[in-house]
Coordinates of C-alpha atoms and ligand atoms in Angstrom, one line a residue:
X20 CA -19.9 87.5 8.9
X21 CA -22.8 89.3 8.2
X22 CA -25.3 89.8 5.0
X23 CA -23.5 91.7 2.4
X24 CA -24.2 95.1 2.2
X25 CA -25.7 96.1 -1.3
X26 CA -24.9 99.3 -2.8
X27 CA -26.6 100.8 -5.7
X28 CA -24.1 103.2 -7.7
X29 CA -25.5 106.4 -10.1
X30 CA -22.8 107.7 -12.1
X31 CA -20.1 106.2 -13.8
X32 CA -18.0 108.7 -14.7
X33 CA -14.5 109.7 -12.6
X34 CA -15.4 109.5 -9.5
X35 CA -18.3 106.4 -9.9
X36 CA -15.9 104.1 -12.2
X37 CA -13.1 105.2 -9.1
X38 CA -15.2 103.9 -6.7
X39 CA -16.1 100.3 -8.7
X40 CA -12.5 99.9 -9.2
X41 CA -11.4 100.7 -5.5
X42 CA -14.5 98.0 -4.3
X43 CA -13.1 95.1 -7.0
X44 CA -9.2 96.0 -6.0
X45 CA -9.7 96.1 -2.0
X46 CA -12.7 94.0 -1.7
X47 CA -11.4 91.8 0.5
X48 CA -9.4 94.3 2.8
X49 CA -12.7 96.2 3.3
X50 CA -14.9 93.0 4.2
X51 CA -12.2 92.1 6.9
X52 CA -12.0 95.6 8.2
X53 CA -15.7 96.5 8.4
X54 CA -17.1 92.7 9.1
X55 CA -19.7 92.5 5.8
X56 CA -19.0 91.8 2.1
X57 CA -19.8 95.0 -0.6
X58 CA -21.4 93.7 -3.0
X59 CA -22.5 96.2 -6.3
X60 CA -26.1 95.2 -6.6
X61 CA -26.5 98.0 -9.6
X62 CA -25.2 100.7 -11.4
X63 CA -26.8 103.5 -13.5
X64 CA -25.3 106.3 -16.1
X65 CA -26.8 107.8 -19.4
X66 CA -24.9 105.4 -21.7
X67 CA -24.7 101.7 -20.8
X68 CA -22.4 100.8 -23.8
X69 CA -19.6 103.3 -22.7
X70 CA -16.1 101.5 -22.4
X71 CA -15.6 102.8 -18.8
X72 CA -12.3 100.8 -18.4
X73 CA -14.4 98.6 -15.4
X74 CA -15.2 95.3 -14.9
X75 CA -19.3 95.4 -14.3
X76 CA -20.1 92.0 -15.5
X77 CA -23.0 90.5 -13.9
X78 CA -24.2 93.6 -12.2
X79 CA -27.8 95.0 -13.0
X80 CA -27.7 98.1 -15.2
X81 CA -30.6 100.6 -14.5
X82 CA -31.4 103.4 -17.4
X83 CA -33.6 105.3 -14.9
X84 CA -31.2 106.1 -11.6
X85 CA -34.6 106.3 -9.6
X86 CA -34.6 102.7 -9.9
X87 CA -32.1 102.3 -7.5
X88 CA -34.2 104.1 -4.8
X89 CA -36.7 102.0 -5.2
X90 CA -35.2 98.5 -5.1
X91 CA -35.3 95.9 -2.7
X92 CA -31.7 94.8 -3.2
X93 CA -30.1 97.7 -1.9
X94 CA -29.1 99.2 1.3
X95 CA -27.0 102.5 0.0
X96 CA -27.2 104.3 -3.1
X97 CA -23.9 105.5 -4.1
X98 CA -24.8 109.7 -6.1
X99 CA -22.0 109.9 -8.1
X100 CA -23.7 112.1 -11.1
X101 CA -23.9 115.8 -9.4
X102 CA -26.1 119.3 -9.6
X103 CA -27.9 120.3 -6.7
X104 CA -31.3 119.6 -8.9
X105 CA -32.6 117.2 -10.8
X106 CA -32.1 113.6 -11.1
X107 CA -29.3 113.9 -8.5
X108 CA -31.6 115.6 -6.2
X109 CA -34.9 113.1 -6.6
X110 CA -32.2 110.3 -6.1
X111 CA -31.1 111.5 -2.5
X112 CA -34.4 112.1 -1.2
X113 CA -35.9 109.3 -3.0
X114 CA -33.4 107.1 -1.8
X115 CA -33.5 108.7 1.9
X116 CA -37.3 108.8 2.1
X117 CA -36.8 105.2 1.4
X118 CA -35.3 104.3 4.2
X119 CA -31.6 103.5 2.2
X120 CA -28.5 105.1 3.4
X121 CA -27.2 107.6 0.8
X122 CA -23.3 108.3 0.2
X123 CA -23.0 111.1 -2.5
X124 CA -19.8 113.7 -3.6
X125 CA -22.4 116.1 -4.3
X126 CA -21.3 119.5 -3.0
X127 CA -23.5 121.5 -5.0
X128 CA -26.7 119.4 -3.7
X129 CA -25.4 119.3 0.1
X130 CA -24.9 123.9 -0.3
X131 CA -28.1 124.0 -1.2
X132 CA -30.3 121.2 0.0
X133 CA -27.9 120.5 3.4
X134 CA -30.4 121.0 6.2
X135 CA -33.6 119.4 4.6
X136 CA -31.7 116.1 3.7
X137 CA -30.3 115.6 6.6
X138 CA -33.6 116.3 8.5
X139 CA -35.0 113.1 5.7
X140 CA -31.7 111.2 6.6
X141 CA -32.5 111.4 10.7
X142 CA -36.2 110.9 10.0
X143 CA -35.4 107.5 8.7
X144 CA -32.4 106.7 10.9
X145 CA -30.3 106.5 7.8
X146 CA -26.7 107.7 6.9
X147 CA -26.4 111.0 4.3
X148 CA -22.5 110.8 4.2
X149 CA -20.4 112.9 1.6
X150 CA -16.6 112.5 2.7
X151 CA -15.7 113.0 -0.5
X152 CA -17.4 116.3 -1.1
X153 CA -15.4 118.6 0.7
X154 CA -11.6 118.6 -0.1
X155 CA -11.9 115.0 -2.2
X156 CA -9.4 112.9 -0.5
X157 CA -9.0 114.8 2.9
X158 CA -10.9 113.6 5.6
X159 CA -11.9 117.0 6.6
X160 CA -15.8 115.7 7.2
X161 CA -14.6 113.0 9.4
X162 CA -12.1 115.0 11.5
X163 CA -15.2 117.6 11.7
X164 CA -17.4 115.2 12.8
X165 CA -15.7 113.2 15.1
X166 CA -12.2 114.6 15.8
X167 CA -13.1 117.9 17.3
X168 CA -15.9 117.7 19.4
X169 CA -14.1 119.0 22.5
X170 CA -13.7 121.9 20.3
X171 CA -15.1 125.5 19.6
X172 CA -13.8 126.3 16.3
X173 CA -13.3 130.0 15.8
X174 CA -12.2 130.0 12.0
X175 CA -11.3 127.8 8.7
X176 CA -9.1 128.9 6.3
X177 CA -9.5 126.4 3.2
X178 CA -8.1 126.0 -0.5
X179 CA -10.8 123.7 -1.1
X180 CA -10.9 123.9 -5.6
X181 CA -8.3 122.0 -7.0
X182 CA -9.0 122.9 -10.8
X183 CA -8.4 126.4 -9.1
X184 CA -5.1 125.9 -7.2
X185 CA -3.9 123.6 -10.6
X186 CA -4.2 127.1 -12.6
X187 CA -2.8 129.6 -10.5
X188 CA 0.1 127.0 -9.8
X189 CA 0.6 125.8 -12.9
X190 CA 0.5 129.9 -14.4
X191 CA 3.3 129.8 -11.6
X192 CA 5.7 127.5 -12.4
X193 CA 5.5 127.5 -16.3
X194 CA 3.8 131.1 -17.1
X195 CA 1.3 129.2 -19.1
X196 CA -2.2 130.8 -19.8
X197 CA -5.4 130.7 -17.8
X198 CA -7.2 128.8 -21.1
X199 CA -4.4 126.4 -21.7
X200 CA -4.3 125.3 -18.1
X201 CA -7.8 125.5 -17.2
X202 CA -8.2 122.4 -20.1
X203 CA -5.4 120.4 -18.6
X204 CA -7.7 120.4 -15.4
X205 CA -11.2 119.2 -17.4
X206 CA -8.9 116.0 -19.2
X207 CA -7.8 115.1 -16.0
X208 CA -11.6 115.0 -14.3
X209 CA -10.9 117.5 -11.8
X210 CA -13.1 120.3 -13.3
X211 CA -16.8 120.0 -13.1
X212 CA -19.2 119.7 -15.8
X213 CA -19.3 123.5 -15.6
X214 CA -15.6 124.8 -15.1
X215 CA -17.2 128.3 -14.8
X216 CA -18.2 126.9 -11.3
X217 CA -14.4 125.9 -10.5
X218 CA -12.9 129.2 -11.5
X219 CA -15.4 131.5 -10.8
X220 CA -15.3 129.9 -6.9
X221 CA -18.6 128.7 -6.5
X222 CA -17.5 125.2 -6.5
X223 CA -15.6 125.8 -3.3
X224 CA -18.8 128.6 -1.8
X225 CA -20.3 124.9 -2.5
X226 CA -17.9 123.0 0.1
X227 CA -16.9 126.2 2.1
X228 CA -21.3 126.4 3.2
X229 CA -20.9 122.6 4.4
X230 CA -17.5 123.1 6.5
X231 CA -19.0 126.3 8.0
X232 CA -22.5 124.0 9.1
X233 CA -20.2 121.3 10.3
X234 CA -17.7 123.8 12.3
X235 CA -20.3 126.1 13.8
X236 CA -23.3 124.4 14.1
X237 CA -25.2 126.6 11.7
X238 CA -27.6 125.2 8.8
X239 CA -25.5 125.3 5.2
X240 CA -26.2 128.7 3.8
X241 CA -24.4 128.8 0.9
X242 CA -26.7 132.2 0.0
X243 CA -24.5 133.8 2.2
X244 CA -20.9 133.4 1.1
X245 CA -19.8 136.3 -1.1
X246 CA -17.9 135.0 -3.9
X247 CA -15.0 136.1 -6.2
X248 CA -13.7 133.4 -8.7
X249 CA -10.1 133.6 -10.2
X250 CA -10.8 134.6 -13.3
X251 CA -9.2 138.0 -13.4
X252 CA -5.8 136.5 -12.4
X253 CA -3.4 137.2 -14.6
X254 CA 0.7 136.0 -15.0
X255 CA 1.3 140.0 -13.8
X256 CA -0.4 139.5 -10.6
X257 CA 1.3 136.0 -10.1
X258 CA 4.9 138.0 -10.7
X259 CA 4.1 140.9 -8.5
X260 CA 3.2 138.4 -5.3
X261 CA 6.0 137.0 -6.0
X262 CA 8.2 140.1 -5.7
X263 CA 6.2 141.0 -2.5
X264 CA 6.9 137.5 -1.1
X265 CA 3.6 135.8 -1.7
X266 CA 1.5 133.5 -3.6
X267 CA -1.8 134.0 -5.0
X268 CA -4.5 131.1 -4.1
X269 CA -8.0 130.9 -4.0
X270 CA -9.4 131.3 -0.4
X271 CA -12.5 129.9 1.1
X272 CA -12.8 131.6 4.8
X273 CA -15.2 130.7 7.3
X274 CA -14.7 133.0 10.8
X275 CA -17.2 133.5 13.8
X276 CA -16.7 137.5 14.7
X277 CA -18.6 138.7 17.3
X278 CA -21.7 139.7 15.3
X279 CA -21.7 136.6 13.5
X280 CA -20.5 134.3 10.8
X281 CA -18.5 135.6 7.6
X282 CA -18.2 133.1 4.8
X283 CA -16.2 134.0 1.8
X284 CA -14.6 132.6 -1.4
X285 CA -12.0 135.1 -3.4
X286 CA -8.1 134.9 -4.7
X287 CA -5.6 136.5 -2.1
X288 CA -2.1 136.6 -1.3
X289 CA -0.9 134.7 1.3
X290 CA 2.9 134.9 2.5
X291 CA 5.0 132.7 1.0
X292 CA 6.4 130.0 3.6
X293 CA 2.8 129.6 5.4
X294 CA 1.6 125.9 4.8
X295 CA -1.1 127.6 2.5
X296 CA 1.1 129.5 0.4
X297 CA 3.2 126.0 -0.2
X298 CA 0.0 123.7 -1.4
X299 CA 0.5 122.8 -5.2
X300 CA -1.5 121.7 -8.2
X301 CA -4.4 119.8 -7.3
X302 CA -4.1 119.2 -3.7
X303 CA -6.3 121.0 -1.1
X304 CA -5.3 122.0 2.1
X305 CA -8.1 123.0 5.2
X306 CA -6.5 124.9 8.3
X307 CA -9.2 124.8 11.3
X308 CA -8.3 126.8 14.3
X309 CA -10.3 125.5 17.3
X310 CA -10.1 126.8 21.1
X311 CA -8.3 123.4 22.3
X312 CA -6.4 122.0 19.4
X313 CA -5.1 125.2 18.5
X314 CA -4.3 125.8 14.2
X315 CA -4.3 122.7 11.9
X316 CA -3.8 121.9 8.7
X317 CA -4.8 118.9 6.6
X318 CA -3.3 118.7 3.5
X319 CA -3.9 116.4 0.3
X320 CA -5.4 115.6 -3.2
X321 CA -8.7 117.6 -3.9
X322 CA -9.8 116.3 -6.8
X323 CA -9.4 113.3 -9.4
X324 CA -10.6 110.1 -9.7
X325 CA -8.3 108.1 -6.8
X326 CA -8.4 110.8 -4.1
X327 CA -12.2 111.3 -4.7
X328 CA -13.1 107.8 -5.1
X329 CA -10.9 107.1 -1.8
X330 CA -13.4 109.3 0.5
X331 CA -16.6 107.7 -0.9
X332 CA -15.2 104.0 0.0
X333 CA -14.5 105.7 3.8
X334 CA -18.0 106.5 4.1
X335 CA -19.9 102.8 2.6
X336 CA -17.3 101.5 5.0
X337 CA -18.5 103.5 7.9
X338 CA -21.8 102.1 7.1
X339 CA -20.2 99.1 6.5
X340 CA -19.5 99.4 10.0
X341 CA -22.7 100.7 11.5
X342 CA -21.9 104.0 12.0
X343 CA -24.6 106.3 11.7
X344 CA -23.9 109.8 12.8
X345 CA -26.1 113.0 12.3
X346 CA -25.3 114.3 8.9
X347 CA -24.2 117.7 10.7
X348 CA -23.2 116.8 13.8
X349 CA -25.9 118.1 15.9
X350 CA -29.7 116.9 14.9
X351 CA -30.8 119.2 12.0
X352 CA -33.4 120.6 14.1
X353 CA -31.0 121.9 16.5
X354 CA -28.8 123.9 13.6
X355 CA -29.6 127.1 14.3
X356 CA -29.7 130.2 11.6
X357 CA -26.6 132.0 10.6
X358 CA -26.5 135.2 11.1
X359 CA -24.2 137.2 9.0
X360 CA -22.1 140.6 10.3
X361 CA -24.1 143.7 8.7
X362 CA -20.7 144.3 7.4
X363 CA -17.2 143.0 7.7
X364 CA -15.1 145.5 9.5
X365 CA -12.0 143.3 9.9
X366 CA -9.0 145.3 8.5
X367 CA -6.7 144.4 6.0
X368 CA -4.0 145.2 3.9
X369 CA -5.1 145.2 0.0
X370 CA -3.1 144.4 -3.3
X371 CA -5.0 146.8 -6.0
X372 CA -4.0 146.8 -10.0
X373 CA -4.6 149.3 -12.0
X374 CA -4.2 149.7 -15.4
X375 CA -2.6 153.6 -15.8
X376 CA -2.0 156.0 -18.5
X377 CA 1.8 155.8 -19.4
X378 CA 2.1 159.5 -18.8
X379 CA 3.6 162.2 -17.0
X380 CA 1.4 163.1 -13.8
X381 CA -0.6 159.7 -13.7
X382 CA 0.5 158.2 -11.1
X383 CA 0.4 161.3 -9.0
X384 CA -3.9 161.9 -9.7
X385 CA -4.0 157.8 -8.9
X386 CA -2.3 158.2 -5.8
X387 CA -4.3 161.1 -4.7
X388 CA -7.4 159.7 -5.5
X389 CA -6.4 156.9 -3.4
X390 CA -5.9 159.8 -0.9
X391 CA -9.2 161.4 -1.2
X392 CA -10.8 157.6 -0.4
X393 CA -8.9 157.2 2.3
X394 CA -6.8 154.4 1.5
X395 CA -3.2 154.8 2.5
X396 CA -0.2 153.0 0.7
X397 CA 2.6 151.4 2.1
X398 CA 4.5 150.3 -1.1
X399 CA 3.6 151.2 -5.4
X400 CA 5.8 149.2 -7.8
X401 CA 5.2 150.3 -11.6
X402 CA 7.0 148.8 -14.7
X403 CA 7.6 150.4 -17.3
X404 CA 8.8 146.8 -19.3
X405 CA 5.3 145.5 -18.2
X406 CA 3.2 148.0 -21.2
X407 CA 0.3 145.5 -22.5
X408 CA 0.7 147.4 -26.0
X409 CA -2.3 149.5 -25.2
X410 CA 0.0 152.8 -23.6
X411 CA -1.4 151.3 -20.3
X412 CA 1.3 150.4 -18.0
X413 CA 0.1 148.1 -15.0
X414 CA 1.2 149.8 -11.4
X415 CA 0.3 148.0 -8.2
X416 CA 0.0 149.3 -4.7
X417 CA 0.2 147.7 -1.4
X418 CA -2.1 149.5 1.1
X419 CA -2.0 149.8 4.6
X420 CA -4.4 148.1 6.8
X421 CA -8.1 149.3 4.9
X422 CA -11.8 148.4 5.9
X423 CA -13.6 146.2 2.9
X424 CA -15.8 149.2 2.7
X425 CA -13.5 151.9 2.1
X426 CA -11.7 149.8 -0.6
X427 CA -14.6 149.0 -2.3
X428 CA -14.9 152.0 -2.7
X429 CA -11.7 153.5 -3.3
X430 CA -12.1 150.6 -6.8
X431 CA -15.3 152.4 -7.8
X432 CA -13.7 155.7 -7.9
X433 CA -10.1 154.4 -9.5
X434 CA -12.5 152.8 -12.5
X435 CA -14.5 156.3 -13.7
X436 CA -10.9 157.8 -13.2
X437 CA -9.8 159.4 -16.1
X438 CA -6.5 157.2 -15.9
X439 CA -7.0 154.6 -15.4
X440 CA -8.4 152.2 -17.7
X441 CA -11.2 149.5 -16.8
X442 CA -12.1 148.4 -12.8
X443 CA -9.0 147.4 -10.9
X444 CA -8.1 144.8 -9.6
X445 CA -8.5 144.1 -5.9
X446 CA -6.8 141.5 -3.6
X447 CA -7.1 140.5 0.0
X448 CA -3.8 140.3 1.2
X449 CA -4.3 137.5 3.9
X450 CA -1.7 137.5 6.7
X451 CA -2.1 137.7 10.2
X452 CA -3.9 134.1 10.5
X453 CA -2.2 132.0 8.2
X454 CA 1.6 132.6 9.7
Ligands
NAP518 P1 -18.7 112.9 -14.5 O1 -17.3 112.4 -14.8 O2 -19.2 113.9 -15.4 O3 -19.7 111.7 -14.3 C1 -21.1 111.9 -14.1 C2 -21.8 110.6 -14.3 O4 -23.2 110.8 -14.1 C3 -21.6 110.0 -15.7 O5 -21.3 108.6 -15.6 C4 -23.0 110.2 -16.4 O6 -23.3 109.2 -17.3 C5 -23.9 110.1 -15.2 N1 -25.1 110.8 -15.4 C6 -25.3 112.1 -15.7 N2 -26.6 112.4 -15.9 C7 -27.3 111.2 -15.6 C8 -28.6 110.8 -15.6 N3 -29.6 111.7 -15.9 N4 -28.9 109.5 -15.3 C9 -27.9 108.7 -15.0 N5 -26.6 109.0 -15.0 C10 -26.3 110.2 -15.3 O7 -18.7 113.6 -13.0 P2 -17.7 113.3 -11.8 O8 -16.5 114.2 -12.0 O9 -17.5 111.8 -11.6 O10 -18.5 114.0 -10.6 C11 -19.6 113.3 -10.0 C12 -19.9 114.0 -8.7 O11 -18.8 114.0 -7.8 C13 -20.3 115.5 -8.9 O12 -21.2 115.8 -7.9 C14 -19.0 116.2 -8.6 O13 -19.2 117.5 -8.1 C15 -18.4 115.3 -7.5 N6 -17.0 115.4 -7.3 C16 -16.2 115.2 -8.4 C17 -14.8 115.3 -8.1 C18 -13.8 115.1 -9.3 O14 -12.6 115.3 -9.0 N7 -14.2 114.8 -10.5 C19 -14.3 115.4 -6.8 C20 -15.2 115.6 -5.8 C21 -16.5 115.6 -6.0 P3 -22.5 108.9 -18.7 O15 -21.1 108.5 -18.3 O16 -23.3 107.8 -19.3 O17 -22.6 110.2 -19.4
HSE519 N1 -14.0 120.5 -9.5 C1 -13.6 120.2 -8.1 C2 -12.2 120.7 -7.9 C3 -13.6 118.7 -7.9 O1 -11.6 121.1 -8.9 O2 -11.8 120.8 -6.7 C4 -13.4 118.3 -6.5 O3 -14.5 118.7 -5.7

C-alpha cells in the first residue's frame, strides 16, 4: 500500500465532526477501496475545548486554520468552516497556491470565487473538489462531472435548500408556523449560520451558479441568478396549491434558451404527482434534462451532518484514488462568459394573492385591473372563512399563460390599488417541464 494520505480538517462543527467520525467508523473500508490509509494529520476550529462528541486524541490541534496550508504533513485540507470570505477563503487559496489538494462544502465560496480557484487548483495540478456542496448527499457534482459527458444539457430543475423544503413541508403536513419550523431546521444543523441565506434562497442561488458552470460550461455567475426566498409563504398559499393540485417548493432553475442562460431561485407550484412535487423534509432532489439521457432525477438528503459528511469522504477518496479532474469540467480558461437573455419571455401561468377589501364591487375593480394589464384569468377562488381579522379577505387567481414582464407589472399596479392591501403575492406556476 501506499504512503498515507494526510488530510488537514478546518471546522469542526456538523459537517467537520461528520466527516472525523465517518474516517474513524470506515477507515478501513476506505483504505481497501482507494489503496492508501487516511490518516487526520490536524484539525482546526475556534474552540479547542468544545465536547464535539469525536474521538481526536493524538491529532495536532491548530488555533490559526492557515496553519494547515502551510504544513508539511498534509496533502488535502478538508474547509469545513464556510463564507465565501475570510478565513475560509485565505484557506483555499492558501492551501491551493500550495500545491495541497483542497476538498471544501463551501457553496457560498465556490458562487463567488468558482472560476479563479479552479484556475489556482489547475495551476498546481491539484484537486478543488466540493461534492458536498451542491445537494449534500447527492452526487449531483460527480454525475455532472463524469456521468454526462456525451451530453448537452438543456435545463436543471433543482430543490437544492433543504432548511427550505423542511419548512414548506413541514407548514404542510402539520400547519405549523414559518418561525417554529425554521428553528427545528437550525437544531438540526441544516440551516446556515445565517438562515436568512436559507430562506431568502441565496443558499441555493449559491449551489444553483455551480450546477449551471458544471452543466453548460459557463464560469459560476452567481451575480446573475435572480432570487426570491420563501419568506412570504404563508399556510394560505400552502392550502390554495393544494386545492389547485399542487405543492409549493423552492425552485432553483438553470435553462439554455436561445439568447442565453436563465438562472433563477423563487417558490412555485409544481403539480402534485411530479417527482418534484413528492420530495419531503430535508431531502433535495436535482432533475437534469440532457439531449441523450433524456429527464433525470436524483433524489436524496440535502442537508445534515451524515448526508453532508458522506459527499466530502467521496471526494478525499477520489483523491485517495488519484483522481484529479478539472474543478469544472473543462479547463477554467476555456469557461466561457454567460450571457443572460435581455429578458425572459418564456410564458407561464401565474398564482397571484391578493389581499382584497371584503366589500361589494372589489373583486370586480381587481379583476378589471388585471384586465387593463393584460393578464387573463383562468380560475379566482375567494374565501370568505379565510378573513385575517383586518376586513381583508385573501382571493387568489390562476392566470393564463402571462410573460414575466407583463405580470410584474400587473403586481405593481394591484399594490397602489385602492383594494387591495400591501404588494401581492406572485407565484410561478411551473408545469410543462416537470410532468
Ligand atoms: P458549523 O456547524 O457552524 O461549523 C463551522 C465550524 O467552523 C465550527 O467548528 C467553527 O469552530 C469553525 N470555525 C468558524 N470560524 C472559524 C475560524 N475563524 N477558524 C477556525 N475555525 C472556525 O457549520 P457547518 O454546518 O458544519 O457548515 C460548514 C460548511 O459546510 C459551510 O460552508 C456550509 O455552508 C457547508 N455545508 C453545510 C451543510 C449542513 O447541512 N450543515 C450542508 C452542506 C454544506 P467552533 O466549533 O470552535 O465554533
Ligand atoms: N443550509 C443548507 C440547506 C445546507 O439547508 O440546504 C446544505 O447545503
Amino acid at each position: 500500500m501506499t504512503k498515507p494520505l494526510r488530510i488537514g480538517i478546518a471546522g469542526l462543527g456538523t459537517v467537520g465532526a461528520g466527516v472525523v467520525k465517518i474516517l474513524a467508523a470506515r477507515g478501513e473500508y476506505l483504505a481497501a477501496a482507494t489503496g492508501r490509509r487516511i490518516e487526520i494529520a490536524a484539525v482546526s476550529a475556534r474552540d479547542s475545548n468544545k465536547d464535539r462528541g469525536i474521538d481526536l486524541a493524538g491529532i495536532r490541534f491548530e488555533r490559526d486554520p492557515l496553519a494547515l496550508a502551510a504544513a508539511d504533513d498534509i496533502d488535502v485540507v478538508a474547509e469545513m468552516i464556510g463564507g465565501s470570505e475570510g478565513v475560509a477563503r485565505d484557506l483555499v487559496e492558501a492551501a491551493l497556491k500550495a500545491g495541497k489538494h483542497v476538498v471544501t462544502a463551501n457553496k457560498a465560496l465556490l458562487a463567488h470565487h468558482g472560476a479563479g480557484l479552479a484556475r489556482l487548483a489547475e495551476a498546481k495540478g491539484v484537486a478543488l473538489n466540493y461534492e458536498a456542496a451542491v445537494a449534500g448527499g447527492i452526487p449531483i457534482v460527480k454525475t455532472m462531472r463524469e456521468a454526462l459527458a456525451a451530453n448537452e444539457i438543456r435545463s436543471i430543475h433543482g430543490i437544492l435548500n433543504g432548511t427550505c423544503n423542511y419548512i414548506l413541508t413541514e407548514m404542510e403536513t402539520t400547519g405549523r408556523d414559518f418561525a417554529d419550523v425554521l428553528k427545528d431546521a437550525q437544531e438540526l444543523g441544516y440551516a446556515e449560520a445565517d438562515p436568512s441565506f436559507d430562506v431568502g434562497g441565496i443558499d441555493a442561488a449559491h449551489k444553483l451558479a455551480i450546477l449551471t458552470s458544471l452543466a453548460f460550461g459557463t464560469e459560476v455567475d452567481f451575480g446573475a441568478v435572480q432570487i426570491e426566498g420563501i419568506e412570504k409563504i404563508s399556510a394560505t398559499d400552502i392550502s390554495f396549491a393544494r386545492e389547485f393540485g399542487y405543492k409549493i417548493r423552492l425552485l432553483a432553475i438553470a435553462e439554455k434558451l436561445d439568447s442565453g442562460i436563465v438562472q433563477r431561485v423563487h417558490p412555485a407550484l409544481v403539480p402534485e404527482g411530479t417527482p418534484l412535487a413528492a420530495v419531503s423534509g430535508v431531502y433535495n432532489a436535482v432533475a437534469v434534462d440532457g439531449d441523450r439521457v433524456g429527464h433525470m432525477v436524483l433524489e436524496g438528503r440535502g442537508a445534515g451532518e451524515g448526508p453532508t459528511a458522506s459527499a466530502v469522504i467521496s471526494d478525499i477518496a477520489d483523491i485517495a484514488r488519484g483522481l484529479v479532474l478539472a474543478p469544472f469540467i473543462v479547463p477554467a480558461d476555456r469557461l466561457k462568459k454567460l450571457v443572460q437573455p435581455p429578458v425572459d419571455t418564456h410564458k407561464k401561468a401565474f398564482y397571484l394573492r391578493v389581499r382584497a377589501m371584503d366589500r361589494a364591487g372589489s373583486m370586480a375593480a381587481i379583476t378589471q385591473a388585471l384586465a387593463q394589464a393584460s393578464v387573463s384569468i383562468e380560475r379566482i377562488v375567494q374565501r370568505g372563512d379565510r378573513q385575517d381579522g383586518s376586513g381583508r379577505l385573501p382571493v387568489v387567481f390562476v392566470t393564463h399563460e402571462t410573460d414575466e414582464g407583463t405580470m410584474a407589472r400587473a403586481r405593481a399596479h394591484l399594490a397602489e390599488h385602492e383594494d387591495v392591501a400591501g404588494t401581492p403575492l406572485v407565484l410561478r406556476i411551473e408545469d410543462g417541464e416537470l410532468r
